[in-house]
PDB file of C-alpha atoms in Angstrom:
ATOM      1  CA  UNK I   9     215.395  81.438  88.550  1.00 45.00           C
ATOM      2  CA  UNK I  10     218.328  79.469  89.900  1.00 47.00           C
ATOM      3  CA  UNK I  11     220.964  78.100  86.918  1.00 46.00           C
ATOM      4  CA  UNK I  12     222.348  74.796  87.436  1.00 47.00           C
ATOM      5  CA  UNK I  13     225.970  74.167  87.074  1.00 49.00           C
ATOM      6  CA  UNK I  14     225.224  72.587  83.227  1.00 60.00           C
ATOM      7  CA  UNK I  15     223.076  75.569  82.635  1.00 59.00           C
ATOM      8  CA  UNK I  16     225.957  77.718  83.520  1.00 63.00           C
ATOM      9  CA  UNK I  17     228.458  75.668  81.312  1.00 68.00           C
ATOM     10  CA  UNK I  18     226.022  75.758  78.586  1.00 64.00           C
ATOM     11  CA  UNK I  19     225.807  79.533  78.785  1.00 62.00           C
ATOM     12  CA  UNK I  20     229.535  80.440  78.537  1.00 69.00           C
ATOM     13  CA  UNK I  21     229.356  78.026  75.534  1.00 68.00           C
ATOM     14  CA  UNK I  22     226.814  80.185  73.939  1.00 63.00           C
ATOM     15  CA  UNK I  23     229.144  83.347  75.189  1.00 66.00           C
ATOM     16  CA  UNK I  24     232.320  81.682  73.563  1.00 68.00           C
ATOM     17  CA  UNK I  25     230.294  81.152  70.288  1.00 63.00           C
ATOM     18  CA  UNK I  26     229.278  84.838  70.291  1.00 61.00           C
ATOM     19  CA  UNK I  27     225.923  83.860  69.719  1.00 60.00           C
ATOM     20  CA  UNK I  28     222.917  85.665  72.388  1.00 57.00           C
ATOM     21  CA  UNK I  29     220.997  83.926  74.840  1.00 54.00           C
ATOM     22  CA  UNK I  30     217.613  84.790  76.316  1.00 56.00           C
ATOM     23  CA  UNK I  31     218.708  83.462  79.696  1.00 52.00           C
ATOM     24  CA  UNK I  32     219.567  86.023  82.333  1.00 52.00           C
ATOM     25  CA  UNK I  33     221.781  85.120  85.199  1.00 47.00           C
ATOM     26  CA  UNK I  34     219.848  86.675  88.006  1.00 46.00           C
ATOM     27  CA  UNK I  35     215.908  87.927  87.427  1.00 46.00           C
ATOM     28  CA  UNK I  36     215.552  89.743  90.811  1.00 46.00           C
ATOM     29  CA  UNK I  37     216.991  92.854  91.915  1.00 48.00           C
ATOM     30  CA  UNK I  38     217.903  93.234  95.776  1.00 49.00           C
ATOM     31  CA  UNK I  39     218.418  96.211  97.577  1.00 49.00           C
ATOM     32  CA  UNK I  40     219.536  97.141 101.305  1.00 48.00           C
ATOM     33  CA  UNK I  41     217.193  99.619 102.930  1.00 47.00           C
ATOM     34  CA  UNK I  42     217.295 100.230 106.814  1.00 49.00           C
ATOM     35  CA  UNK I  43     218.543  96.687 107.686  1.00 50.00           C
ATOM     36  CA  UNK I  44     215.669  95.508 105.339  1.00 50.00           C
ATOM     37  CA  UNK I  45     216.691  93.193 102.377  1.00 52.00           C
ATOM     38  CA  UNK I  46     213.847  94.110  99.352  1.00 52.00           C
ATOM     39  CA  UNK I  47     213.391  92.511  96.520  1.00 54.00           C
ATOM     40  CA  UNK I  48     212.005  94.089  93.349  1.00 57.00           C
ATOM     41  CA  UNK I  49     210.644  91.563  90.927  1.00 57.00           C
ATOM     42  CA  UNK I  50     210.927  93.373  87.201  1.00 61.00           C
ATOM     43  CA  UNK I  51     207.922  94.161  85.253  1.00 66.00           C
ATOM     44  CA  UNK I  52     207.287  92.338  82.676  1.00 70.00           C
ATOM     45  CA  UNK I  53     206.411  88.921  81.270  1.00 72.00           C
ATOM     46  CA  UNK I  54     207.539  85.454  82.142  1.00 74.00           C
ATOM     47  CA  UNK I  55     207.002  81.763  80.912  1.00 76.00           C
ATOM     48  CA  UNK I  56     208.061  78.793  82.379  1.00 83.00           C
ATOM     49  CA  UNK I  57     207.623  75.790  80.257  1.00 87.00           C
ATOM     50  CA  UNK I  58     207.800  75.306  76.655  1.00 88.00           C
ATOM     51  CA  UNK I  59     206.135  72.736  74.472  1.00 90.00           C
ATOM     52  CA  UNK I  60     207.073  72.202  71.260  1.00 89.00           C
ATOM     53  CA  UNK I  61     205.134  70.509  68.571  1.00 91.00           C
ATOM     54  CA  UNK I  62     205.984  69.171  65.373  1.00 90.00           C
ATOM     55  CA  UNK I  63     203.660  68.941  62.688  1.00 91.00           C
ATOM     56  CA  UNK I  64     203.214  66.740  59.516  1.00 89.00           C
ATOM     57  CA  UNK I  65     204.604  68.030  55.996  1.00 87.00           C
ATOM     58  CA  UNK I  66     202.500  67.416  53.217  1.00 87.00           C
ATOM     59  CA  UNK I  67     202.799  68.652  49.545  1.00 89.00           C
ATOM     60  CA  UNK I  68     201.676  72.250  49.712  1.00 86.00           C
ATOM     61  CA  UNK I  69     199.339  74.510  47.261  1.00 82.00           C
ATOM     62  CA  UNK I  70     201.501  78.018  47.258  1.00 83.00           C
ATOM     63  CA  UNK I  71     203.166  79.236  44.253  1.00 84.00           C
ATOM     64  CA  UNK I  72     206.173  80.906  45.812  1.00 85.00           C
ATOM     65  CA  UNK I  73     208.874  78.289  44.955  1.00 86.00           C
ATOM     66  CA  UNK I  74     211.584  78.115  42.194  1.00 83.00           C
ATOM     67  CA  UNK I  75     211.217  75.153  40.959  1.00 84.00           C
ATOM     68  CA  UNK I  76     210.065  72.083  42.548  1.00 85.00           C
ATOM     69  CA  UNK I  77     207.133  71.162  44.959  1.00 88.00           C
ATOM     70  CA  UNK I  78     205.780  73.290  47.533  1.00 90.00           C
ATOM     71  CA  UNK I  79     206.285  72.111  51.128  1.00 90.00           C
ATOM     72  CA  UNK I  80     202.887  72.835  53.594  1.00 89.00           C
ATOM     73  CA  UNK I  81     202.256  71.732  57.200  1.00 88.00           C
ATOM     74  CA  UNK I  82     199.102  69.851  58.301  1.00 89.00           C
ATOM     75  CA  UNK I  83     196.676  69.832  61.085  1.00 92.00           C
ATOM     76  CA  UNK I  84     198.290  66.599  62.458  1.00 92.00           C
ATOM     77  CA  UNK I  85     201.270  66.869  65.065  1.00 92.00           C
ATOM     78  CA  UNK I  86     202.758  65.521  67.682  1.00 93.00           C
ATOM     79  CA  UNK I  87     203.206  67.301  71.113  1.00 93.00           C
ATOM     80  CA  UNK I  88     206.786  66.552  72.880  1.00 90.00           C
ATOM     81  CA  UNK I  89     206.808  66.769  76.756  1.00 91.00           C
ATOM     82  CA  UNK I  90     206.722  70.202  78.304  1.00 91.00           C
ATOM     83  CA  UNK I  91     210.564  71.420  79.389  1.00 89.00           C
ATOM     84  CA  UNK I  92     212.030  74.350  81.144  1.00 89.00           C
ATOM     85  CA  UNK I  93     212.189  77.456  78.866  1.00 86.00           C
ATOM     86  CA  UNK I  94     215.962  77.738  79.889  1.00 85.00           C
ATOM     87  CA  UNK I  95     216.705  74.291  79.287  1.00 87.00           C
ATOM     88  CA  UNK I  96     215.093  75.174  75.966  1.00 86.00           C
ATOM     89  CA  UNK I  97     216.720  78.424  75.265  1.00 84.00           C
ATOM     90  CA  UNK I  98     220.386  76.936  75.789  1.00 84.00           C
ATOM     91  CA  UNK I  99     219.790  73.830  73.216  1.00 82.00           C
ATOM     92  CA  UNK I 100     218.119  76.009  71.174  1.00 80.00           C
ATOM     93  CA  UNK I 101     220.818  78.950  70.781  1.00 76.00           C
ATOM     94  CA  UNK I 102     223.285  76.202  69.700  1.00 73.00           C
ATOM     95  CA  UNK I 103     221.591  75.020  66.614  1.00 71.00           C
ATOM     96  CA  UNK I 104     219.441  77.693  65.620  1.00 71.00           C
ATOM     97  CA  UNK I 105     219.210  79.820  62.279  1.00 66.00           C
ATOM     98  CA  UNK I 106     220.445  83.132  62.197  1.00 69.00           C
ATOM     99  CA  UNK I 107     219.647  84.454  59.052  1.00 72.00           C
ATOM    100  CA  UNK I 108     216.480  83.924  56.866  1.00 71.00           C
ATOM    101  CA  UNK I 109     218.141  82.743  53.738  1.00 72.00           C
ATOM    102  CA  UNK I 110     219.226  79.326  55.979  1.00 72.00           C
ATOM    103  CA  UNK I 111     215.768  78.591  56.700  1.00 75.00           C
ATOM    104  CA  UNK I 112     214.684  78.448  52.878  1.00 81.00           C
ATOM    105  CA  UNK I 113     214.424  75.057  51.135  1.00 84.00           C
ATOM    106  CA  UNK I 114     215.938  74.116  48.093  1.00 86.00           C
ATOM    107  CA  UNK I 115     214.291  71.830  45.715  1.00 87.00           C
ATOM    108  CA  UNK I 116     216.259  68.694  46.766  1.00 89.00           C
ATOM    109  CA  UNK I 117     215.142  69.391  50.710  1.00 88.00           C
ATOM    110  CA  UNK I 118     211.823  70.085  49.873  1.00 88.00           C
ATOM    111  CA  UNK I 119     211.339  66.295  47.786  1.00 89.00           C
ATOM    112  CA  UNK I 120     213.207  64.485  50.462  1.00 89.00           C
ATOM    113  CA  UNK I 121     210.779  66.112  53.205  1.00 88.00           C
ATOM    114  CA  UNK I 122     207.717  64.959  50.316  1.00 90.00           C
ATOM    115  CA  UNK I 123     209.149  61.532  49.634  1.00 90.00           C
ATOM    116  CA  UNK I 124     209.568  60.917  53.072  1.00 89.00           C
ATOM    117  CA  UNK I 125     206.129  61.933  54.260  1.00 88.00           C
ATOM    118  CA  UNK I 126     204.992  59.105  52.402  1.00 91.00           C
ATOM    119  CA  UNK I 127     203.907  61.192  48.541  1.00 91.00           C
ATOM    120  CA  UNK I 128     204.527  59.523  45.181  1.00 91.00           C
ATOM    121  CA  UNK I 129     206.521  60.799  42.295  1.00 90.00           C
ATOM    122  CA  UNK I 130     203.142  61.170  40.137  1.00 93.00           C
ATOM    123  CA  UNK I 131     202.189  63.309  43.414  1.00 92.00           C
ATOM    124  CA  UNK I 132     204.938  65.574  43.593  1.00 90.00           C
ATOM    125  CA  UNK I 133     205.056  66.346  39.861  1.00 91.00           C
ATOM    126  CA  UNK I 134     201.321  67.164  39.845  1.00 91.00           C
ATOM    127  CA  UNK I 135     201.757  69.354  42.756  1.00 91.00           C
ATOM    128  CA  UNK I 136     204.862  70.794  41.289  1.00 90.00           C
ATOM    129  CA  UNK I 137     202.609  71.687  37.490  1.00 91.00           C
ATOM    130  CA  UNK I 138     199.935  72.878  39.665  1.00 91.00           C
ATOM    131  CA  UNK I 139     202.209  75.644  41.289  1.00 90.00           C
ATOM    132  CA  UNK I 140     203.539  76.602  37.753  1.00 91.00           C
ATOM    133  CA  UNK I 141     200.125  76.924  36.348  1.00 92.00           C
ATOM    134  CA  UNK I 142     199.293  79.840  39.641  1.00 91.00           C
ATOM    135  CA  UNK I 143     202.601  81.331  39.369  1.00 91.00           C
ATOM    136  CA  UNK I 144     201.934  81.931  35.593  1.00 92.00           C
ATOM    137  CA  UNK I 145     198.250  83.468  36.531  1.00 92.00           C
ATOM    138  CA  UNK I 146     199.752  85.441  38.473  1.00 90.00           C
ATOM    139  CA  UNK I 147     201.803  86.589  36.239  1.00 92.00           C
ATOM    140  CA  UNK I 148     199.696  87.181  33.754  1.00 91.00           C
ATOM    141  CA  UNK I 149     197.673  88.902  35.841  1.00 89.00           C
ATOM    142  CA  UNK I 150     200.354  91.616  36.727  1.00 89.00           C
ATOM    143  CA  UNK I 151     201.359  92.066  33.028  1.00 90.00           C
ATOM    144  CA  UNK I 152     197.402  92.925  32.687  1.00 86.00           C
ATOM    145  CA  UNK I 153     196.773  95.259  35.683  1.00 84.00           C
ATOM    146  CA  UNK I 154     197.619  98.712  33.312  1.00 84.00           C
ATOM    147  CA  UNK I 155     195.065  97.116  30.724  1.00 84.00           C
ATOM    148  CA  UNK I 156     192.240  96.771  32.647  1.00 83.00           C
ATOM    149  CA  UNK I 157     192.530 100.258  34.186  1.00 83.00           C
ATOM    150  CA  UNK I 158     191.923 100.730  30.189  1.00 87.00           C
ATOM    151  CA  UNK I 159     189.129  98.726  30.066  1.00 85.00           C
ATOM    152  CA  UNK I 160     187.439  99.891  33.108  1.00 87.00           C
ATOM    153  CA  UNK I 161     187.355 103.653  31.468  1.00 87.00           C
ATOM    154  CA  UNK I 162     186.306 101.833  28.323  1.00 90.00           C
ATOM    155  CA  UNK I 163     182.981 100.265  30.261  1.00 90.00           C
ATOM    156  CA  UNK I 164     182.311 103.643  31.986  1.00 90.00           C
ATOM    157  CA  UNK I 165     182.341 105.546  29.160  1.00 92.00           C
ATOM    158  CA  UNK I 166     180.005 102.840  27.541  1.00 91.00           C
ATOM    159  CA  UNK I 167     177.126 102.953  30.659  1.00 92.00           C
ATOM    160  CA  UNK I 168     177.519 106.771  30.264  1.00 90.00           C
ATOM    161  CA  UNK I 169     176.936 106.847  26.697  1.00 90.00           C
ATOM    162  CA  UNK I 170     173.819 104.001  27.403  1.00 90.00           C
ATOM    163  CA  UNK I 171     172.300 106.601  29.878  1.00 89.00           C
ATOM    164  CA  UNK I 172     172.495 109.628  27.476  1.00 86.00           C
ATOM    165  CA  UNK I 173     171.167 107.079  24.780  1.00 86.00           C
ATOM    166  CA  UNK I 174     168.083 106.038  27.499  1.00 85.00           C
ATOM    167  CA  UNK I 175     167.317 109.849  28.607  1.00 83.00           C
ATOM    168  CA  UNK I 176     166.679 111.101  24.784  1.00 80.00           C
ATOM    169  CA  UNK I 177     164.622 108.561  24.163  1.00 79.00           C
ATOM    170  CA  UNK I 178     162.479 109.456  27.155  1.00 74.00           C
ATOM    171  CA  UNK I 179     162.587 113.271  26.440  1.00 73.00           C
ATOM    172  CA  UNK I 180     161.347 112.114  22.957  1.00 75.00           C
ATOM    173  CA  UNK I 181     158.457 109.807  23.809  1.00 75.00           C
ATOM    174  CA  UNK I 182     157.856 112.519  26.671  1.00 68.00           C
ATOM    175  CA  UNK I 183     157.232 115.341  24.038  1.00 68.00           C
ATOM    176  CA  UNK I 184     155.193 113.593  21.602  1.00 62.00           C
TER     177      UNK I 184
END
């Protein structure tokens, strides 16, 4: 892998910023042996190109927000051009998230991304009330869980008690 001179600036960037980059300055090890220059390539894997697509946000079905409309992607992107993975790496390490809680979306990103994509107010709201309604399912349905080990014994005892019920009667119409 040989860095270009922009590479290399873009690399001490990174460096200054304390942030990590992927790249690696030199991916083969020589060695002198006898006169003999060897080089040892390093196990592993290695990629050359990335390409990045970007799909389509639509209003989404999952419960897990706050408050506001869910945010899904579709099946419909578009590919950008394939480009070096280290011309990729050093963009990338200068705008990238670090820690989870910056990737979430509040409510006000999440209806720009919706409005934008094109959705109507009536839209978002109805996608919004649909996400309530799960989200209080499922919360019913924890409250619920130590009830219906309850009710489980309940119907067991019941088809035990129908069985016992069933094999007197035969015993009785058996012996007369």
């Amino acid at each position: 892998m040989v860095i270009t001179q922009s590479q290399d600036q873009m690399l001490k960037q990174v460096e200054e910023a304390g942030m990590q980059s992927i790249l690696k300055r030199d991916g083969v090890r020589n060695h002198e042996y006898e006169g003999y220059r060897i080089s040892k390539q390093r196990n592993g894997v290695s990629f050359d190109t990335v390409t990045v697509r970007q799909y389509e946000m639509l209003l989404g079905d999952h419960p897990q927000v706050s408050t506001g409309p869910p945010v899904s992607i579709g099946w419909n992107y578009e590919q950008q051009q394939p480009e070096s993975i280290d011309d990729f790496e050093t963009r990338r390490c200068l705008y990238r998230k670090k820690q989870l809680n910056h990737m979430v979306m509040n409510y006000y990103k999440r209806t720009a991304i919706i409005e934008r994509a094109g959705f109507t107010a009536i839209e978002i709201k109805a996608a919004s009330c649909e996400a309530d309604r799960i989200k209080r399912q499922r919360y019913v349905t924890r409250r619920m869980l130590p009830l219906w080990k309850i009710e489980d014994v309940i119907e067991s005892t019941g088809r035990k008690a129908k069985r016992a019920v069933s094999r007197n009667q035969a015993v009785q119409i058996g012996t007369t």
